[in-house]
Coordinates of N, CA and C and ligand atoms in Angstrom, one line a residue:
X18 N -68.9 7.6 -36.1 CA -68.6 8.4 -35.2 C -69.8 8.9 -34.2
X19 N -69.9 8.6 -33.0 CA -70.9 9.2 -32.1 C -71.3 10.4 -32.3
X20 N -72.7 11.0 -32.5 CA -73.2 12.3 -32.2 C -74.3 12.5 -31.4
X21 N -74.7 13.7 -31.1 CA -75.9 14.2 -30.2 C -76.9 14.8 -31.0
X22 N -78.0 14.6 -30.2 CA -79.0 15.4 -30.7 C -80.2 15.8 -29.7
X23 N -80.8 17.0 -29.7 CA -81.9 17.4 -28.8 C -83.1 17.1 -29.4
X24 N -83.9 16.3 -28.2 CA -84.9 15.8 -28.5 C -86.2 16.5 -27.5
X25 N -87.2 17.1 -28.0 CA -88.3 17.6 -27.3 C -89.8 16.6 -27.3
X26 N -90.0 16.2 -26.3 CA -91.3 15.6 -26.4 C -92.4 17.2 -26.0
X27 N -93.0 17.5 -26.8 CA -93.6 18.9 -26.7 C -95.1 18.4 -25.8
X28 N -95.7 19.8 -25.5 CA -96.6 19.9 -24.7 C -97.9 18.5 -24.7
X29 N -97.9 18.4 -26.2 CA -99.2 18.0 -26.5 C -98.9 16.1 -26.5
X30 N -97.4 16.1 -26.5 CA -97.0 14.5 -26.4 C -97.2 14.0 -24.9
X31 N -97.0 15.1 -23.9 CA -96.9 14.8 -22.6 C -98.6 14.7 -22.0
X32 N -99.3 15.7 -22.7 CA -100.6 15.9 -22.1 C -101.3 14.5 -22.4
X33 N -100.8 14.2 -23.9 CA -101.3 12.8 -24.4 C -100.7 11.7 -23.7
X34 N -100.0 11.8 -23.0 CA -99.4 10.6 -22.2 C -98.3 9.6 -23.1
X35 N -97.9 10.2 -23.9 CA -97.0 9.2 -25.0 C -95.7 9.7 -24.9
X36 N -95.0 10.4 -23.8 CA -93.5 10.2 -23.3 C -93.0 9.0 -23.7
X37 N -93.6 8.1 -22.7 CA -92.9 6.9 -22.4 C -92.9 6.1 -23.8
X38 N -94.1 5.8 -24.4 CA -94.2 5.5 -25.6 C -93.1 5.9 -26.6
X39 N -92.8 7.1 -26.8 CA -92.1 8.1 -27.6 C -90.3 7.6 -27.1
X40 N -90.1 7.7 -26.0 CA -88.8 7.1 -25.3 C -88.5 6.0 -25.5
X41 N -89.4 4.8 -25.5 CA -89.4 3.6 -25.5 C -89.0 3.1 -27.1
X42 N -89.6 4.0 -27.9 CA -89.1 3.5 -29.5 C -87.5 3.9 -29.5
X43 N -87.1 5.2 -28.9 CA -85.8 5.6 -29.0 C -84.8 4.5 -28.2
X44 N -85.3 4.0 -27.1 CA -84.5 2.8 -26.3 C -84.1 1.5 -27.3
X45 N -85.4 1.1 -27.8 CA -85.6 -0.1 -28.5 C -84.9 0.1 -29.8
X46 N -84.4 0.9 -30.3 CA -83.7 1.4 -31.4 C -82.4 1.0 -31.4
X47 N -81.9 1.5 -29.9 CA -80.6 1.0 -29.3 C -79.7 2.4 -29.1
X48 N -80.7 3.7 -29.0 CA -79.8 4.9 -28.8 C -79.8 5.0 -27.4
X49 N -79.0 5.8 -27.3 CA -78.6 6.0 -25.8 C -78.9 7.5 -25.0
X50 N -79.6 7.5 -23.7 CA -79.9 8.6 -23.4 C -79.0 9.2 -22.5
X51 N -78.4 10.5 -22.8 CA -77.1 11.0 -22.0 C -77.4 12.0 -21.3
X52 N -78.9 12.6 -21.7 CA -79.5 13.7 -20.6 C -81.0 13.6 -20.8
X53 N -81.7 14.0 -19.9 CA -83.4 14.3 -19.6 C -83.6 15.0 -18.6
X54 N -84.8 15.6 -18.9 CA -85.5 16.3 -18.0 C -86.6 16.9 -18.2
X55 N -88.0 17.2 -17.3 CA -89.2 17.5 -17.5 C -88.7 19.3 -17.1
X56 N -89.3 20.2 -18.0 CA -89.4 21.5 -18.1 C -90.3 22.3 -18.4
X57 N -90.4 23.4 -18.1 CA -91.2 24.5 -18.8 C -90.4 25.2 -19.4
X58 N -91.1 25.4 -20.8 CA -90.3 26.5 -21.8 C -90.7 27.5 -21.5
X59 N -89.9 28.7 -21.4 CA -90.5 30.3 -21.5 C -90.6 30.5 -22.7
X60 N -91.4 31.6 -22.8 CA -91.3 32.1 -24.4 C -90.1 32.6 -24.7
X61 N -89.3 33.3 -23.9 CA -88.0 33.8 -24.2 C -87.0 32.8 -24.8
X62 N -87.2 31.4 -24.0 CA -86.4 30.3 -24.9 C -86.7 29.8 -26.0
X63 N -88.1 29.9 -26.1 CA -88.8 29.1 -27.4 C -88.6 30.0 -28.5
X64 N -88.5 31.3 -28.2 CA -87.9 32.3 -29.3 C -86.7 32.0 -29.7
X65 N -85.3 32.1 -28.7 CA -84.2 31.4 -29.2 C -84.1 29.9 -29.9
X66 N -85.0 29.3 -29.5 CA -85.0 27.6 -29.9 C -85.5 27.8 -31.7
X67 N -86.9 28.5 -31.6 CA -87.1 28.6 -33.2 C -86.9 29.9 -34.0
X68 N -85.5 30.5 -33.4 CA -84.9 31.8 -34.3 C -84.7 31.7 -35.5
X69 N -84.4 30.4 -36.2 CA -84.5 30.1 -37.8 C -86.0 30.6 -38.3
X70 N -87.0 30.5 -37.4 CA -88.4 30.7 -38.1 C -89.0 31.9 -37.6
X71 N -88.0 33.2 -37.3 CA -88.4 34.3 -36.6 C -89.3 34.9 -37.9
X72 N -89.1 35.0 -39.3 CA -90.0 35.7 -40.1 C -90.7 34.7 -40.6
X73 N -91.3 33.6 -40.3 CA -92.0 33.0 -40.7 C -93.6 33.2 -40.5
X74 N -94.8 33.2 -40.9 CA -96.1 33.6 -40.2 C -96.4 32.5 -39.2
X75 N -95.9 31.4 -39.0 CA -96.3 30.3 -38.0 C -95.3 30.7 -36.6
X76 N -94.2 31.6 -36.6 CA -93.7 32.0 -35.6 C -94.4 31.9 -34.3
X77 N -94.9 32.9 -34.1 CA -96.0 33.2 -32.9 C -96.4 32.0 -32.2
X78 N -97.2 31.3 -33.2 CA -98.0 29.9 -32.8 C -97.0 29.1 -32.3
X79 N -95.8 28.9 -32.9 CA -94.7 27.7 -32.7 C -94.3 28.1 -31.2
X80 N -94.2 29.2 -30.9 CA -93.5 30.1 -29.7 C -94.4 29.6 -28.6
X81 N -95.9 29.9 -29.0 CA -97.0 29.9 -27.7 C -97.2 28.3 -27.6
X82 N -97.1 27.2 -28.6 CA -97.2 26.1 -28.7 C -96.2 25.3 -27.6
X83 N -95.2 25.6 -27.7 CA -94.0 24.8 -27.2 C -93.6 25.3 -25.5
X84 N -94.1 26.6 -25.9 CA -94.5 27.1 -24.2 C -95.6 27.0 -23.2
X85 N -96.6 26.2 -24.1 CA -97.8 26.2 -23.4 C -97.9 25.3 -22.3
X86 N -96.9 24.5 -22.1 CA -97.2 23.2 -20.8 C -95.8 22.5 -20.7
X87 N -95.8 21.6 -20.0 CA -94.5 21.0 -19.3 C -93.8 20.4 -20.9
X88 N -92.7 20.3 -21.1 CA -92.1 19.3 -21.9 C -90.8 18.4 -21.4
X89 N -90.7 17.4 -22.2 CA -89.5 16.9 -21.6 C -88.5 16.8 -22.9
X90 N -87.3 17.1 -22.3 CA -86.3 17.4 -23.0 C -85.1 16.3 -22.9
X91 N -84.6 15.9 -23.9 CA -83.8 14.6 -24.0 C -82.4 15.1 -24.9
X92 N -81.0 14.7 -24.4 CA -79.9 14.6 -25.3 C -79.8 13.0 -25.6
X93 N -80.0 12.5 -26.9 CA -79.7 11.3 -27.4 C -78.3 10.9 -28.2
X94 N -77.7 10.2 -27.7 CA -76.2 9.8 -28.7 C -76.1 8.6 -29.1
X95 N -75.6 8.7 -30.3 CA -75.1 7.2 -31.1 C -74.7 7.8 -32.5
X96 N -74.2 6.5 -33.0 CA -73.9 6.9 -34.8 C -75.1 7.2 -35.2
X97 N -74.9 8.5 -36.4 CA -75.9 9.2 -37.3 C -77.1 9.5 -36.5
X98 N -77.1 9.4 -35.0 CA -78.5 9.9 -34.3 C -79.5 10.9 -34.9
X99 N -79.0 12.0 -35.5 CA -79.4 12.9 -36.0 C -80.6 12.6 -37.2
X100 N -80.1 12.0 -38.0 CA -80.6 11.1 -39.2 C -81.4 10.0 -38.6
X101 N -81.3 9.3 -37.6 CA -82.0 8.2 -37.3 C -83.5 8.7 -36.7
X102 N -83.1 9.7 -35.8 CA -84.1 10.3 -35.0 C -85.1 11.2 -36.1
X103 N -84.6 11.8 -37.0 CA -85.2 12.8 -37.9 C -86.5 11.5 -38.7
X104 N -85.6 10.4 -39.1 CA -86.4 9.6 -39.7 C -87.6 8.8 -38.8
X105 N -87.4 8.5 -37.5 CA -88.3 7.9 -36.6 C -89.6 9.1 -36.4
X106 N -89.1 10.5 -36.4 CA -90.2 11.4 -36.0 C -91.0 11.4 -37.4
X107 N -90.3 11.5 -38.3 CA -91.6 11.5 -39.7 C -91.7 13.0 -40.2
X108 N -92.4 13.3 -41.2 CA -92.4 14.4 -41.5 C -93.0 15.3 -40.8
X109 N -92.8 16.8 -41.1 CA -93.1 17.8 -40.2 C -94.8 17.4 -39.6
X110 N -95.6 17.4 -40.6 CA -96.9 17.5 -40.4 C -97.6 16.1 -40.0
X111 N -98.2 16.1 -39.1 CA -99.0 14.7 -39.1 C -99.7 14.0 -40.2
X112 N -100.1 14.7 -40.8 CA -101.0 13.9 -41.9 C -99.8 13.5 -43.1
X113 N -98.8 14.2 -43.2 CA -97.6 13.8 -44.2 C -96.9 12.7 -43.6
X114 N -97.0 12.4 -42.4 CA -95.8 11.5 -41.8 C -96.2 10.4 -42.0
X115 N -95.4 9.3 -42.5 CA -95.6 7.8 -42.8 C -95.9 7.2 -41.7
X116 N -96.4 6.3 -41.9 CA -97.1 5.3 -41.0 C -96.1 4.1 -40.6
X117 N -95.8 4.0 -39.1 CA -94.6 3.7 -38.4 C -93.4 4.8 -37.7
X118 N -94.0 6.0 -38.1 CA -93.1 7.4 -37.3 C -93.8 7.6 -36.2
X119 N -93.6 8.2 -35.6 CA -93.9 8.9 -34.1 C -94.9 9.9 -34.6
X120 N -94.5 10.9 -35.5 CA -95.7 12.0 -35.9 C -96.9 11.1 -36.7
X121 N -96.6 9.8 -37.6 CA -97.4 9.3 -38.3 C -98.5 8.6 -37.5
X122 N -97.8 7.8 -36.6 CA -98.6 6.9 -35.9 C -99.8 7.6 -34.8
X123 N -99.4 9.0 -34.4 CA -100.1 9.6 -33.4 C -100.6 10.8 -33.4
X124 N -100.5 11.3 -34.5 CA -101.1 13.0 -34.9 C -101.4 13.0 -36.3
X125 N -102.6 14.0 -36.5 CA -102.7 14.4 -38.0 C -102.7 15.8 -38.0
X126 N -101.9 16.8 -37.1 CA -101.8 18.1 -37.2 C -100.7 18.3 -37.7
X127 N -100.6 20.0 -38.1 CA -99.7 20.7 -38.5 C -98.9 21.2 -37.6
X128 N -99.4 21.8 -36.6 CA -98.6 22.5 -35.2 C -98.3 21.5 -34.3
X129 N -99.5 21.0 -33.9 CA -99.2 19.9 -32.7 C -98.5 18.5 -33.2
X130 N -97.3 18.6 -33.3 CA -96.7 17.4 -33.8 C -95.8 16.4 -33.1
X131 N -95.8 16.8 -31.7 CA -95.5 16.0 -30.5 C -93.9 15.9 -29.9
X132 N -93.2 16.3 -31.1 CA -91.6 15.8 -30.9 C -91.2 16.9 -31.6
X133 N -89.7 17.3 -31.1 CA -89.0 17.9 -32.1 C -87.5 17.2 -32.1
X134 N -86.9 17.2 -33.3 CA -85.7 16.8 -33.1 C -84.4 17.5 -33.8
X135 N -83.5 17.9 -33.4 CA -82.4 18.9 -34.0 C -82.4 18.4 -35.7
X136 N -82.1 19.0 -36.5 CA -81.9 18.9 -38.1 C -80.6 18.5 -38.7
X137 N -79.4 18.9 -37.9 CA -78.3 18.9 -38.1 C -77.2 18.9 -37.3
X138 N -76.0 18.9 -37.2 CA -75.0 18.8 -36.0 C -74.9 20.2 -35.6
X139 N -75.1 21.2 -36.5 CA -74.9 23.0 -35.8 C -76.2 22.9 -35.1
X140 N -77.4 22.7 -35.4 CA -78.5 22.8 -35.0 C -78.6 22.2 -33.4
X141 N -78.2 20.9 -33.6 CA -78.1 20.2 -32.4 C -77.1 20.9 -31.1
X142 N -75.8 21.2 -31.8 CA -75.1 21.7 -30.6 C -75.3 23.3 -30.0
X143 N -75.9 24.1 -30.9 CA -77.0 25.0 -30.4 C -78.1 25.0 -29.4
X144 N -79.0 23.9 -30.0 CA -80.0 23.6 -28.8 C -79.8 23.0 -28.0
X145 N -78.9 22.0 -27.7 CA -78.2 21.4 -26.5 C -77.9 22.2 -25.8
X146 N -77.3 23.3 -26.2 CA -76.6 24.2 -25.4 C -77.5 25.4 -24.7
X147 N -78.9 25.5 -25.6 CA -80.2 26.5 -24.9 C -80.6 25.6 -23.8
X148 N -80.6 24.1 -23.7 CA -81.4 23.4 -22.7 C -80.8 22.7 -21.7
X149 N -79.4 22.4 -21.7 CA -78.5 21.6 -21.0 C -77.3 22.5 -20.6
X150 N -76.7 22.3 -18.9 CA -75.5 22.8 -18.9 C -74.6 21.7 -19.1
X151 N -73.3 21.7 -19.2 CA -72.6 20.6 -19.5 C -72.4 19.5 -18.9
X152 N -72.6 19.7 -17.4 CA -72.6 18.7 -16.2 C -73.8 18.0 -16.4
X153 N -75.0 18.4 -16.9 CA -76.5 17.4 -17.1 C -76.2 16.4 -17.9
X154 N -75.3 16.3 -19.0 CA -75.0 15.4 -20.1 C -74.1 14.5 -19.5
X155 N -74.4 13.3 -19.4 CA -73.4 12.4 -18.8 C -72.9 11.4 -20.0
X156 N -72.0 11.1 -19.4 CA -71.2 10.0 -20.2 C -70.9 8.9 -19.1
X157 N -71.5 7.9 -20.2 CA -71.1 6.4 -19.6 C -71.1 5.4 -20.5
X158 N -71.5 4.1 -20.4 CA -71.1 3.1 -21.6 C -72.5 2.2 -21.1
X159 N -73.4 1.7 -22.0 CA -74.1 0.8 -22.2 C -73.6 -0.6 -22.3
X160 N -74.0 -1.8 -21.8 CA -73.6 -2.9 -21.7 C -73.5 -3.7 -23.0
X161 N -74.8 -3.3 -24.0 CA -74.9 -3.9 -25.3 C -74.1 -3.1 -26.4
X162 N -73.4 -2.0 -25.9 CA -72.8 -1.0 -27.1 C -72.1 -1.8 -27.8
X163 N -71.7 -3.0 -28.2 CA -70.9 -3.6 -29.1 C -71.9 -4.4 -29.9
X164 N -73.2 -4.4 -29.5 CA -74.2 -5.1 -30.1 C -75.1 -4.0 -31.1
X165 N -75.6 -3.1 -30.4 CA -76.2 -2.3 -31.3 C -75.5 -0.9 -32.2
Ligands
ATP228 P1 -89.1 20.7 -35.3 O1 -88.4 22.1 -35.5 O2 -90.4 21.2 -34.3 O3 -88.5 19.5 -35.1 P2 -89.5 20.5 -38.0 O4 -87.8 20.6 -38.3 O5 -90.0 18.9 -38.9 O6 -90.2 20.5 -36.5 P3 -89.6 23.0 -38.9 O7 -89.7 23.5 -40.4 O8 -88.7 23.4 -38.0 O9 -90.3 21.3 -38.6 O10 -90.9 23.8 -38.1 C1 -90.9 23.8 -36.7 C2 -92.4 23.6 -36.2 O11 -93.3 24.9 -36.5 C3 -93.0 22.7 -36.7 O12 -92.7 21.4 -36.0 C4 -94.5 22.8 -36.9 O13 -95.0 22.7 -35.1 C5 -94.3 24.0 -36.8 N1 -94.8 24.5 -38.6 C6 -93.7 24.5 -39.4 N2 -94.4 24.7 -40.4 C7 -95.6 25.1 -40.4 C8 -96.6 25.6 -41.3 N3 -96.6 25.9 -42.3 N4 -97.7 26.1 -40.6 C9 -97.9 25.6 -39.1 N5 -97.0 25.3 -38.1 C10 -96.0 25.3 -38.9
MG229 MG1 -87.1 22.0 -37.3

């Protein structure tokens, strides 16, 4: 069954001109882009996004980071898309992330880790609702759907 996930190319991903490279990896994997936009995350939205971390010592730091410059947000769709994108992103910290993953190939930092991806169907639903109106998410068919 097809599912959806929220992906954010974080401010460092955009500033380092890695947006195209990151999106290309997801396209080549066979995932479908259901929604996409460039936007500035406000601190208010960032606090909602990272609400599960509100009592952690790094909460203020991540809120400041994700709202520090434009980000690109996408909804990706496909079977097991949450599991697949989390694998492709790699471990949270750049220095832990395996080579071949996005974080593993492009960063070493603990905080500045280039990309966000929802970690469960529940968080995906919550996060997609924070960033997109229902009519911004498009339903369409890809010509290679039967093959990928
Ligand atoms: P994300 O939610 O951004 O996709 P993640 O699910 O891999 O990342 P989380 O545990 O949800 O990791 O942490 C959210 C973000 O907070 C991380 O992406 C990272 O920027 C930052 N972070 C997490 N743990 C730490 C930490 N111990 N020290 C500093 N920053 C941290
Ligand atoms: Mg997370």
